[in-house]
Amino acid sequence: MQTLSHKKVRPMEKFLLGVIYLSAFFSVLLLLGIILYVFAKGVGTVNWTFLTTVPSALKGTVGIAGNIVNTLYIVCLTLVIVTPIGVCAAIYLNEYAKPGRLVRLIEFTTETLSGIPSIIFGLFGMVFFGVTLHMGYSLLTGSLTLAIMTLPLITRNTQEALKTVPESYRSGALGMGATKWHMIRTILLPSAMPGIVTGVILAVGRIVGESAALLFTAGSGYLLPKAGIGLIKKIMESGGTLTIQLYLSMSKAEYDTAFGIAVVLLAVVLVINLLTKYLASRLDVNHK
């Protein structure tokens, strides 16, 4: 007699279970292989001078400090632009809009945007922001372009986070006399915050790893901004991120520099993923 604890295992089930474990092992092995290979090739290049100086033929330095600062500029500017728009769009679609043709059109648009190749976003950003609006190659042009790219990611993540909030929260708040906006602001958004933060951090990961769109919009400048008003003027100047410098180094056959930048990017990506898990768990615990 078969029971749940003593169920007869068929050969096909054993085979499929083995395929599942093999696939999981292969995925982990592939990740470890990439990380170990890149670190073995580039960790010797990464040092304090490499991280805190800019390339200079006179001083004989090869550094990425300017590219790190440009990457931070791009990340901060893009998030300041896209996060309010993405969260507000998700609130409208999930809480205010009535199901119908308009909602389906907006959702279809966001899904289509998420599937467009990044090089097309770069072409659009260069023509519209760079040429039509006369922004040229600048960090702001790159940030506006990346804001369009990451808008679907933040919108969809926020939508899914809002859908996980129980309906009883809404009806209970409204039944006690709260206005809809007060209910959204004090009940829904805090409850959905882990999902929203996860979407934002995932967007940061995409921004850090983007290169194709920025080649056409942000340029490849690597100088550090000057203190004071220069920090603000830097927004309208050309600035190459870490990924842009990685591409340029590979095209010039500067492989040591390229692998050094790759090590820094891998470290950033690992930190972003760990931060995502930590913040999501912390916010979930605090909410409970």
PDB file of C-alpha atoms in Angstrom:
ATOM      1  CA  MET A   1       0.000   0.000   0.000  1.00  0.00           C
ATOM      2  CA  GLN A   2       1.333   3.437  -1.037  1.00  0.00           C
ATOM      3  CA  THR A   3       1.267   6.334   1.410  1.00  0.00           C
ATOM      4  CA  LEU A   4       2.441   9.910   1.190  1.00  0.00           C
ATOM      5  CA  SER A   5       5.619   8.980   3.067  1.00  0.00           C
ATOM      6  CA  HIS A   6       6.212   5.707   1.188  1.00  0.00           C
ATOM      7  CA  LYS A   7       5.191   6.536  -2.345  1.00  0.00           C
ATOM      8  CA  LYS A   8       6.625   4.470  -5.171  1.00  0.00           C
ATOM      9  CA  VAL A   9       9.040   6.564  -7.234  1.00  0.00           C
ATOM     10  CA  ARG A  10       8.783   5.933 -10.971  1.00  0.00           C
ATOM     11  CA  PRO A  11      11.891   5.946 -13.205  1.00  0.00           C
ATOM     12  CA  MET A  12      10.644   8.981 -15.153  1.00  0.00           C
ATOM     13  CA  GLU A  13      10.269  10.956 -11.918  1.00  0.00           C
ATOM     14  CA  LYS A  14      13.854  10.105 -10.965  1.00  0.00           C
ATOM     15  CA  PHE A  15      15.041  11.217 -14.382  1.00  0.00           C
ATOM     16  CA  LEU A  16      13.176  14.539 -14.235  1.00  0.00           C
ATOM     17  CA  LEU A  17      14.388  15.156 -10.679  1.00  0.00           C
ATOM     18  CA  GLY A  18      17.948  14.565 -11.841  1.00  0.00           C
ATOM     19  CA  VAL A  19      17.472  17.030 -14.731  1.00  0.00           C
ATOM     20  CA  ILE A  20      16.168  19.656 -12.294  1.00  0.00           C
ATOM     21  CA  TYR A  21      19.141  19.254  -9.941  1.00  0.00           C
ATOM     22  CA  LEU A  22      21.552  19.253 -12.871  1.00  0.00           C
ATOM     23  CA  SER A  23      20.055  22.484 -14.241  1.00  0.00           C
ATOM     24  CA  ALA A  24      20.286  24.162 -10.849  1.00  0.00           C
ATOM     25  CA  PHE A  25      23.887  23.015 -10.426  1.00  0.00           C
ATOM     26  CA  PHE A  26      24.773  24.250 -13.911  1.00  0.00           C
ATOM     27  CA  SER A  27      23.310  27.701 -13.161  1.00  0.00           C
ATOM     28  CA  VAL A  28      25.345  28.021  -9.968  1.00  0.00           C
ATOM     29  CA  LEU A  29      28.460  26.703 -11.703  1.00  0.00           C
ATOM     30  CA  LEU A  30      28.043  29.190 -14.546  1.00  0.00           C
ATOM     31  CA  LEU A  31      27.762  32.120 -12.139  1.00  0.00           C
ATOM     32  CA  LEU A  32      30.776  30.996 -10.128  1.00  0.00           C
ATOM     33  CA  GLY A  33      32.767  30.458 -13.319  1.00  0.00           C
ATOM     34  CA  ILE A  34      32.103  33.995 -14.558  1.00  0.00           C
ATOM     35  CA  ILE A  35      32.879  35.556 -11.178  1.00  0.00           C
ATOM     36  CA  LEU A  36      36.078  33.579 -10.643  1.00  0.00           C
ATOM     37  CA  TYR A  37      37.336  34.189 -14.184  1.00  0.00           C
ATOM     38  CA  VAL A  38      36.737  37.947 -14.041  1.00  0.00           C
ATOM     39  CA  PHE A  39      38.226  38.256 -10.556  1.00  0.00           C
ATOM     40  CA  ALA A  40      41.285  36.215 -11.519  1.00  0.00           C
ATOM     41  CA  LYS A  41      41.886  38.453 -14.536  1.00  0.00           C
ATOM     42  CA  GLY A  42      41.152  41.823 -12.951  1.00  0.00           C
ATOM     43  CA  VAL A  43      41.621  41.768  -9.188  1.00  0.00           C
ATOM     44  CA  GLY A  44      45.324  42.548  -9.553  1.00  0.00           C
ATOM     45  CA  THR A  45      44.462  45.839 -11.270  1.00  0.00           C
ATOM     46  CA  VAL A  46      42.095  47.080  -8.568  1.00  0.00           C
ATOM     47  CA  ASN A  47      43.821  49.146  -5.905  1.00  0.00           C
ATOM     48  CA  TRP A  48      43.346  52.471  -4.157  1.00  0.00           C
ATOM     49  CA  THR A  49      45.041  54.446  -6.932  1.00  0.00           C
ATOM     50  CA  PHE A  50      42.895  52.765  -9.573  1.00  0.00           C
ATOM     51  CA  LEU A  51      39.720  53.717  -7.692  1.00  0.00           C
ATOM     52  CA  THR A  52      40.662  57.302  -6.762  1.00  0.00           C
ATOM     53  CA  THR A  53      42.429  58.759  -9.814  1.00  0.00           C
ATOM     54  CA  VAL A  54      41.590  59.577 -13.430  1.00  0.00           C
ATOM     55  CA  PRO A  55      43.629  58.650 -16.525  1.00  0.00           C
ATOM     56  CA  SER A  56      46.567  61.021 -16.953  1.00  0.00           C
ATOM     57  CA  ALA A  57      49.496  60.692 -19.353  1.00  0.00           C
ATOM     58  CA  LEU A  58      51.507  63.288 -17.404  1.00  0.00           C
ATOM     59  CA  LYS A  59      51.049  61.616 -14.019  1.00  0.00           C
ATOM     60  CA  GLY A  60      51.095  58.097 -15.443  1.00  0.00           C
ATOM     61  CA  THR A  61      47.853  57.115 -13.716  1.00  0.00           C
ATOM     62  CA  VAL A  62      45.088  54.846 -14.987  1.00  0.00           C
ATOM     63  CA  GLY A  63      42.047  55.307 -12.782  1.00  0.00           C
ATOM     64  CA  ILE A  64      38.267  55.195 -12.859  1.00  0.00           C
ATOM     65  CA  ALA A  65      37.345  57.767 -10.191  1.00  0.00           C
ATOM     66  CA  GLY A  66      35.668  59.994 -12.773  1.00  0.00           C
ATOM     67  CA  ASN A  67      33.676  57.074 -14.161  1.00  0.00           C
ATOM     68  CA  ILE A  68      32.536  56.073 -10.668  1.00  0.00           C
ATOM     69  CA  VAL A  69      31.320  59.619 -10.011  1.00  0.00           C
ATOM     70  CA  ASN A  70      29.569  59.723 -13.399  1.00  0.00           C
ATOM     71  CA  THR A  71      27.831  56.447 -12.613  1.00  0.00           C
ATOM     72  CA  LEU A  72      26.595  57.847  -9.291  1.00  0.00           C
ATOM     73  CA  TYR A  73      25.325  60.962 -11.080  1.00  0.00           C
ATOM     74  CA  ILE A  74      23.450  58.839 -13.632  1.00  0.00           C
ATOM     75  CA  VAL A  75      21.918  56.594 -10.958  1.00  0.00           C
ATOM     76  CA  CYS A  76      20.761  59.457  -8.719  1.00  0.00           C
ATOM     77  CA  LEU A  77      19.397  61.618 -11.553  1.00  0.00           C
ATOM     78  CA  THR A  78      17.546  58.717 -13.142  1.00  0.00           C
ATOM     79  CA  LEU A  79      15.937  57.622  -9.875  1.00  0.00           C
ATOM     80  CA  VAL A  80      14.881  61.182  -9.012  1.00  0.00           C
ATOM     81  CA  ILE A  81      13.131  61.389 -12.391  1.00  0.00           C
ATOM     82  CA  VAL A  82      11.645  57.922 -12.794  1.00  0.00           C
ATOM     83  CA  THR A  83      10.660  56.833  -9.269  1.00  0.00           C
ATOM     84  CA  PRO A  84       7.831  59.373  -8.665  1.00  0.00           C
ATOM     85  CA  ILE A  85       6.485  58.854 -12.193  1.00  0.00           C
ATOM     86  CA  GLY A  86       6.607  55.050 -11.988  1.00  0.00           C
ATOM     87  CA  VAL A  87       5.031  54.833  -8.519  1.00  0.00           C
ATOM     88  CA  CYS A  88       2.290  57.350  -9.358  1.00  0.00           C
ATOM     89  CA  ALA A  89       1.514  55.558 -12.628  1.00  0.00           C
ATOM     90  CA  ALA A  90       1.196  52.254 -10.770  1.00  0.00           C
ATOM     91  CA  ILE A  91      -1.099  53.836  -8.150  1.00  0.00           C
ATOM     92  CA  TYR A  92      -3.323  55.213 -10.906  1.00  0.00           C
ATOM     93  CA  LEU A  93      -3.509  51.906 -12.782  1.00  0.00           C
ATOM     94  CA  ASN A  94      -4.130  49.834  -9.670  1.00  0.00           C
ATOM     95  CA  GLU A  95      -6.314  52.085  -7.531  1.00  0.00           C
ATOM     96  CA  TYR A  96      -8.013  54.744  -9.672  1.00  0.00           C
ATOM     97  CA  ALA A  97      -8.341  53.558 -13.263  1.00  0.00           C
ATOM     98  CA  LYS A  98     -11.387  51.478 -14.139  1.00  0.00           C
ATOM     99  CA  PRO A  99     -10.611  48.280 -16.053  1.00  0.00           C
ATOM    100  CA  GLY A 100     -11.104  48.983 -19.745  1.00  0.00           C
ATOM    101  CA  ARG A 101      -9.479  49.909 -22.991  1.00  0.00           C
ATOM    102  CA  LEU A 102      -7.359  52.752 -21.544  1.00  0.00           C
ATOM    103  CA  VAL A 103      -5.835  50.557 -18.826  1.00  0.00           C
ATOM    104  CA  ARG A 104      -5.114  47.801 -21.325  1.00  0.00           C
ATOM    105  CA  LEU A 105      -3.484  50.349 -23.641  1.00  0.00           C
ATOM    106  CA  ILE A 106      -1.255  51.717 -20.857  1.00  0.00           C
ATOM    107  CA  GLU A 107      -0.234  48.231 -19.715  1.00  0.00           C
ATOM    108  CA  PHE A 108       0.475  47.198 -23.311  1.00  0.00           C
ATOM    109  CA  THR A 109       2.609  50.319 -23.731  1.00  0.00           C
ATOM    110  CA  THR A 110       4.683  49.626 -20.623  1.00  0.00           C
ATOM    111  CA  GLU A 111       5.203  45.993 -21.642  1.00  0.00           C
ATOM    112  CA  THR A 112       6.281  47.096 -25.116  1.00  0.00           C
ATOM    113  CA  LEU A 113       8.689  49.649 -23.665  1.00  0.00           C
ATOM    114  CA  SER A 114      10.342  46.975 -21.533  1.00  0.00           C
ATOM    115  CA  GLY A 115      11.024  44.882 -24.637  1.00  0.00           C
ATOM    116  CA  ILE A 116      12.564  47.573 -26.851  1.00  0.00           C
ATOM    117  CA  PRO A 117      16.350  47.154 -27.342  1.00  0.00           C
ATOM    118  CA  SER A 118      18.370  49.680 -25.363  1.00  0.00           C
ATOM    119  CA  ILE A 119      20.202  50.878 -28.471  1.00  0.00           C
ATOM    120  CA  ILE A 120      16.884  52.235 -29.796  1.00  0.00           C
ATOM    121  CA  PHE A 121      16.368  54.158 -26.566  1.00  0.00           C
ATOM    122  CA  GLY A 122      19.846  55.578 -27.060  1.00  0.00           C
ATOM    123  CA  LEU A 123      19.032  56.674 -30.601  1.00  0.00           C
ATOM    124  CA  PHE A 124      15.793  58.314 -29.464  1.00  0.00           C
ATOM    125  CA  GLY A 125      17.497  60.018 -26.520  1.00  0.00           C
ATOM    126  CA  MET A 126      20.261  61.391 -28.724  1.00  0.00           C
ATOM    127  CA  VAL A 127      17.825  62.798 -31.311  1.00  0.00           C
ATOM    128  CA  PHE A 128      15.151  64.099 -28.935  1.00  0.00           C
ATOM    129  CA  PHE A 129      17.009  65.172 -25.791  1.00  0.00           C
ATOM    130  CA  GLY A 130      20.432  65.744 -27.290  1.00  0.00           C
ATOM    131  CA  VAL A 131      19.592  67.411 -30.616  1.00  0.00           C
ATOM    132  CA  THR A 132      15.998  68.674 -30.429  1.00  0.00           C
ATOM    133  CA  LEU A 133      16.239  69.975 -26.845  1.00  0.00           C
ATOM    134  CA  HIS A 134      19.904  71.000 -27.349  1.00  0.00           C
ATOM    135  CA  MET A 135      21.210  69.100 -24.323  1.00  0.00           C
ATOM    136  CA  GLY A 136      24.001  67.470 -26.297  1.00  0.00           C
ATOM    137  CA  TYR A 137      26.107  64.704 -24.790  1.00  0.00           C
ATOM    138  CA  SER A 138      25.462  65.104 -21.075  1.00  0.00           C
ATOM    139  CA  LEU A 139      24.656  63.206 -17.911  1.00  0.00           C
ATOM    140  CA  LEU A 140      21.157  64.697 -17.945  1.00  0.00           C
ATOM    141  CA  THR A 141      20.528  63.412 -21.471  1.00  0.00           C
ATOM    142  CA  GLY A 142      21.645  59.952 -20.406  1.00  0.00           C
ATOM    143  CA  SER A 143      19.525  60.068 -17.245  1.00  0.00           C
ATOM    144  CA  LEU A 144      16.358  61.082 -19.106  1.00  0.00           C
ATOM    145  CA  THR A 145      16.930  58.279 -21.586  1.00  0.00           C
ATOM    146  CA  LEU A 146      17.460  55.700 -18.835  1.00  0.00           C
ATOM    147  CA  ALA A 147      14.377  57.027 -17.031  1.00  0.00           C
ATOM    148  CA  ILE A 148      12.274  56.001 -20.030  1.00  0.00           C
ATOM    149  CA  MET A 149      13.992  52.607 -20.078  1.00  0.00           C
ATOM    150  CA  THR A 150      13.445  51.830 -16.396  1.00  0.00           C
ATOM    151  CA  LEU A 151       9.915  53.270 -16.143  1.00  0.00           C
ATOM    152  CA  PRO A 152       8.212  49.941 -17.021  1.00  0.00           C
ATOM    153  CA  LEU A 153      10.320  48.085 -14.431  1.00  0.00           C
ATOM    154  CA  ILE A 154       9.361  50.351 -11.530  1.00  0.00           C
ATOM    155  CA  THR A 155       5.732  50.654 -12.671  1.00  0.00           C
ATOM    156  CA  ARG A 156       5.170  46.907 -12.974  1.00  0.00           C
ATOM    157  CA  ASN A 157       6.951  46.113  -9.682  1.00  0.00           C
ATOM    158  CA  THR A 158       4.892  48.734  -7.860  1.00  0.00           C
ATOM    159  CA  GLN A 159       1.696  47.396  -9.415  1.00  0.00           C
ATOM    160  CA  GLU A 160       2.477  43.858  -8.304  1.00  0.00           C
ATOM    161  CA  ALA A 161       3.391  45.110  -4.822  1.00  0.00           C
ATOM    162  CA  LEU A 162       0.076  46.970  -4.520  1.00  0.00           C
ATOM    163  CA  LYS A 163      -1.844  43.889  -5.661  1.00  0.00           C
ATOM    164  CA  THR A 164      -0.377  41.873  -2.786  1.00  0.00           C
ATOM    165  CA  VAL A 165      -2.005  44.175  -0.224  1.00  0.00           C
ATOM    166  CA  PRO A 166      -5.204  42.445   1.040  1.00  0.00           C
ATOM    167  CA  GLU A 167      -8.474  44.001  -0.093  1.00  0.00           C
ATOM    168  CA  SER A 168      -9.618  44.081   3.526  1.00  0.00           C
ATOM    169  CA  TYR A 169      -7.058  46.823   4.198  1.00  0.00           C
ATOM    170  CA  ARG A 170      -8.738  49.046   1.637  1.00  0.00           C
ATOM    171  CA  SER A 171     -12.316  48.349   2.676  1.00  0.00           C
ATOM    172  CA  GLY A 172     -11.454  48.669   6.378  1.00  0.00           C
ATOM    173  CA  ALA A 173      -9.788  52.069   5.948  1.00  0.00           C
ATOM    174  CA  LEU A 174     -12.560  53.397   3.724  1.00  0.00           C
ATOM    175  CA  GLY A 175     -15.191  52.008   6.082  1.00  0.00           C
ATOM    176  CA  MET A 176     -13.676  53.988   8.955  1.00  0.00           C
ATOM    177  CA  GLY A 177     -14.106  57.207   6.961  1.00  0.00           C
ATOM    178  CA  ALA A 178     -10.627  57.651   5.500  1.00  0.00           C
ATOM    179  CA  THR A 179     -10.343  59.287   2.097  1.00  0.00           C
ATOM    180  CA  LYS A 180      -8.955  57.225  -0.746  1.00  0.00           C
ATOM    181  CA  TRP A 181      -5.701  59.186  -0.933  1.00  0.00           C
ATOM    182  CA  HIS A 182      -5.239  58.973   2.841  1.00  0.00           C
ATOM    183  CA  MET A 183      -5.798  55.212   2.627  1.00  0.00           C
ATOM    184  CA  ILE A 184      -3.234  54.912  -0.186  1.00  0.00           C
ATOM    185  CA  ARG A 185      -0.687  57.085   1.612  1.00  0.00           C
ATOM    186  CA  THR A 186      -0.972  55.542   5.084  1.00  0.00           C
ATOM    187  CA  ILE A 187      -2.029  51.942   4.392  1.00  0.00           C
ATOM    188  CA  LEU A 188      -1.220  50.764   0.870  1.00  0.00           C
ATOM    189  CA  LEU A 189       2.163  52.352   0.254  1.00  0.00           C
ATOM    190  CA  PRO A 190       3.707  51.268   3.592  1.00  0.00           C
ATOM    191  CA  SER A 191       2.360  47.741   3.063  1.00  0.00           C
ATOM    192  CA  ALA A 192       3.714  47.584  -0.496  1.00  0.00           C
ATOM    193  CA  MET A 193       7.023  49.239   0.345  1.00  0.00           C
ATOM    194  CA  PRO A 194       9.153  46.041   0.228  1.00  0.00           C
ATOM    195  CA  GLY A 195       8.078  45.399  -3.372  1.00  0.00           C
ATOM    196  CA  ILE A 196       8.526  49.038  -4.365  1.00  0.00           C
ATOM    197  CA  VAL A 197      12.029  49.195  -2.897  1.00  0.00           C
ATOM    198  CA  THR A 198      12.911  45.942  -4.647  1.00  0.00           C
ATOM    199  CA  GLY A 199      11.806  47.419  -7.974  1.00  0.00           C
ATOM    200  CA  VAL A 200      13.844  50.571  -7.414  1.00  0.00           C
ATOM    201  CA  ILE A 201      16.999  48.647  -6.527  1.00  0.00           C
ATOM    202  CA  LEU A 202      16.544  46.375  -9.553  1.00  0.00           C
ATOM    203  CA  ALA A 203      16.276  49.530 -11.637  1.00  0.00           C
ATOM    204  CA  VAL A 204      19.581  50.685 -10.124  1.00  0.00           C
ATOM    205  CA  GLY A 205      21.139  47.419 -11.273  1.00  0.00           C
ATOM    206  CA  ARG A 206      19.934  47.999 -14.819  1.00  0.00           C
ATOM    207  CA  ILE A 207      21.158  51.604 -14.794  1.00  0.00           C
ATOM    208  CA  VAL A 208      24.620  50.589 -13.576  1.00  0.00           C
ATOM    209  CA  GLY A 209      24.913  47.886 -16.227  1.00  0.00           C
ATOM    210  CA  GLU A 210      23.635  49.921 -19.188  1.00  0.00           C
ATOM    211  CA  SER A 211      26.046  50.966 -21.916  1.00  0.00           C
ATOM    212  CA  ALA A 212      24.391  50.968 -25.365  1.00  0.00           C
ATOM    213  CA  ALA A 213      21.972  53.811 -24.625  1.00  0.00           C
ATOM    214  CA  LEU A 214      24.613  55.878 -22.834  1.00  0.00           C
ATOM    215  CA  LEU A 215      27.049  55.681 -25.736  1.00  0.00           C
ATOM    216  CA  PHE A 216      24.655  57.873 -27.732  1.00  0.00           C
ATOM    217  CA  THR A 217      23.566  60.196 -24.944  1.00  0.00           C
ATOM    218  CA  ALA A 218      26.002  60.656 -22.050  1.00  0.00           C
ATOM    219  CA  GLY A 219      29.309  60.562 -23.901  1.00  0.00           C
ATOM    220  CA  SER A 220      32.605  59.312 -22.522  1.00  0.00           C
ATOM    221  CA  GLY A 221      34.097  62.099 -20.378  1.00  0.00           C
ATOM    222  CA  TYR A 222      36.101  60.856 -17.409  1.00  0.00           C
ATOM    223  CA  LEU A 223      37.156  64.018 -15.540  1.00  0.00           C
ATOM    224  CA  LEU A 224      36.068  64.675 -11.976  1.00  0.00           C
ATOM    225  CA  PRO A 225      33.708  67.620 -11.374  1.00  0.00           C
ATOM    226  CA  LYS A 226      35.092  70.749  -9.793  1.00  0.00           C
ATOM    227  CA  ALA A 227      33.987  71.668  -6.299  1.00  0.00           C
ATOM    228  CA  GLY A 228      31.139  74.094  -5.669  1.00  0.00           C
ATOM    229  CA  ILE A 229      29.115  75.124  -8.699  1.00  0.00           C
ATOM    230  CA  GLY A 230      31.009  72.571 -10.762  1.00  0.00           C
ATOM    231  CA  LEU A 231      29.040  69.788  -9.081  1.00  0.00           C
ATOM    232  CA  ILE A 232      25.867  71.227 -10.621  1.00  0.00           C
ATOM    233  CA  LYS A 233      27.413  72.091 -13.983  1.00  0.00           C
ATOM    234  CA  LYS A 234      28.599  68.493 -14.271  1.00  0.00           C
ATOM    235  CA  ILE A 235      25.007  67.452 -14.995  1.00  0.00           C
ATOM    236  CA  MET A 236      25.154  69.199 -18.382  1.00  0.00           C
ATOM    237  CA  GLU A 237      28.613  67.856 -19.254  1.00  0.00           C
ATOM    238  CA  SER A 238      29.653  64.646 -20.968  1.00  0.00           C
ATOM    239  CA  GLY A 239      30.316  61.768 -18.598  1.00  0.00           C
ATOM    240  CA  GLY A 240      31.183  58.137 -19.229  1.00  0.00           C
ATOM    241  CA  THR A 241      30.017  55.528 -16.738  1.00  0.00           C
ATOM    242  CA  LEU A 242      31.918  52.414 -15.709  1.00  0.00           C
ATOM    243  CA  THR A 243      30.340  50.356 -18.493  1.00  0.00           C
ATOM    244  CA  ILE A 244      31.269  52.956 -21.117  1.00  0.00           C
ATOM    245  CA  GLN A 245      34.872  52.992 -19.913  1.00  0.00           C
ATOM    246  CA  LEU A 246      34.904  49.193 -19.945  1.00  0.00           C
ATOM    247  CA  TYR A 247      33.814  49.214 -23.590  1.00  0.00           C
ATOM    248  CA  LEU A 248      36.403  51.859 -24.521  1.00  0.00           C
ATOM    249  CA  SER A 249      39.186  49.986 -22.717  1.00  0.00           C
ATOM    250  CA  MET A 250      38.362  46.759 -24.544  1.00  0.00           C
ATOM    251  CA  SER A 251      38.265  48.573 -27.899  1.00  0.00           C
ATOM    252  CA  LYS A 252      41.769  49.940 -27.184  1.00  0.00           C
ATOM    253  CA  ALA A 253      43.041  46.499 -26.116  1.00  0.00           C
ATOM    254  CA  GLU A 254      43.598  47.736 -22.547  1.00  0.00           C
ATOM    255  CA  TYR A 255      42.537  44.394 -21.115  1.00  0.00           C
ATOM    256  CA  ASP A 256      43.941  44.867 -17.594  1.00  0.00           C
ATOM    257  CA  THR A 257      41.931  48.049 -17.156  1.00  0.00           C
ATOM    258  CA  ALA A 258      38.844  46.447 -18.679  1.00  0.00           C
ATOM    259  CA  PHE A 259      38.945  43.461 -16.329  1.00  0.00           C
ATOM    260  CA  GLY A 260      39.611  45.765 -13.381  1.00  0.00           C
ATOM    261  CA  ILE A 261      36.453  47.701 -14.209  1.00  0.00           C
ATOM    262  CA  ALA A 262      34.608  44.395 -14.618  1.00  0.00           C
ATOM    263  CA  VAL A 263      35.625  43.414 -11.076  1.00  0.00           C
ATOM    264  CA  VAL A 264      34.250  46.711  -9.741  1.00  0.00           C
ATOM    265  CA  LEU A 265      30.987  46.231 -11.664  1.00  0.00           C
ATOM    266  CA  LEU A 266      30.590  42.678 -10.394  1.00  0.00           C
ATOM    267  CA  ALA A 267      31.147  43.881  -6.838  1.00  0.00           C
ATOM    268  CA  VAL A 268      28.516  46.598  -7.340  1.00  0.00           C
ATOM    269  CA  VAL A 269      26.000  44.098  -8.735  1.00  0.00           C
ATOM    270  CA  LEU A 270      26.577  41.691  -5.842  1.00  0.00           C
ATOM    271  CA  VAL A 271      26.118  44.506  -3.330  1.00  0.00           C
ATOM    272  CA  ILE A 272      22.908  45.609  -5.065  1.00  0.00           C
ATOM    273  CA  ASN A 273      21.468  42.094  -4.918  1.00  0.00           C
ATOM    274  CA  LEU A 274      22.401  41.648  -1.268  1.00  0.00           C
ATOM    275  CA  LEU A 275      20.977  45.072  -0.448  1.00  0.00           C
ATOM    276  CA  THR A 276      17.741  44.169  -2.236  1.00  0.00           C
ATOM    277  CA  LYS A 277      17.285  41.037  -0.135  1.00  0.00           C
ATOM    278  CA  TYR A 278      18.219  42.805   3.093  1.00  0.00           C
ATOM    279  CA  LEU A 279      15.924  45.817   2.638  1.00  0.00           C
ATOM    280  CA  ALA A 280      13.019  43.698   1.435  1.00  0.00           C
ATOM    281  CA  SER A 281      13.289  41.412   4.472  1.00  0.00           C
ATOM    282  CA  ARG A 282      13.726  44.325   6.886  1.00  0.00           C
ATOM    283  CA  LEU A 283      10.763  46.258   5.516  1.00  0.00           C
ATOM    284  CA  ASP A 284       8.635  43.114   5.550  1.00  0.00           C
ATOM    285  CA  VAL A 285       9.538  42.397   9.179  1.00  0.00           C
ATOM    286  CA  ASN A 286       8.915  46.003  10.248  1.00  0.00           C
ATOM    287  CA  HIS A 287       5.544  46.023   8.521  1.00  0.00           C
ATOM    288  CA  LYS A 288       4.496  42.808  10.232  1.00  0.00           C
TER     289      LYS A 288
END
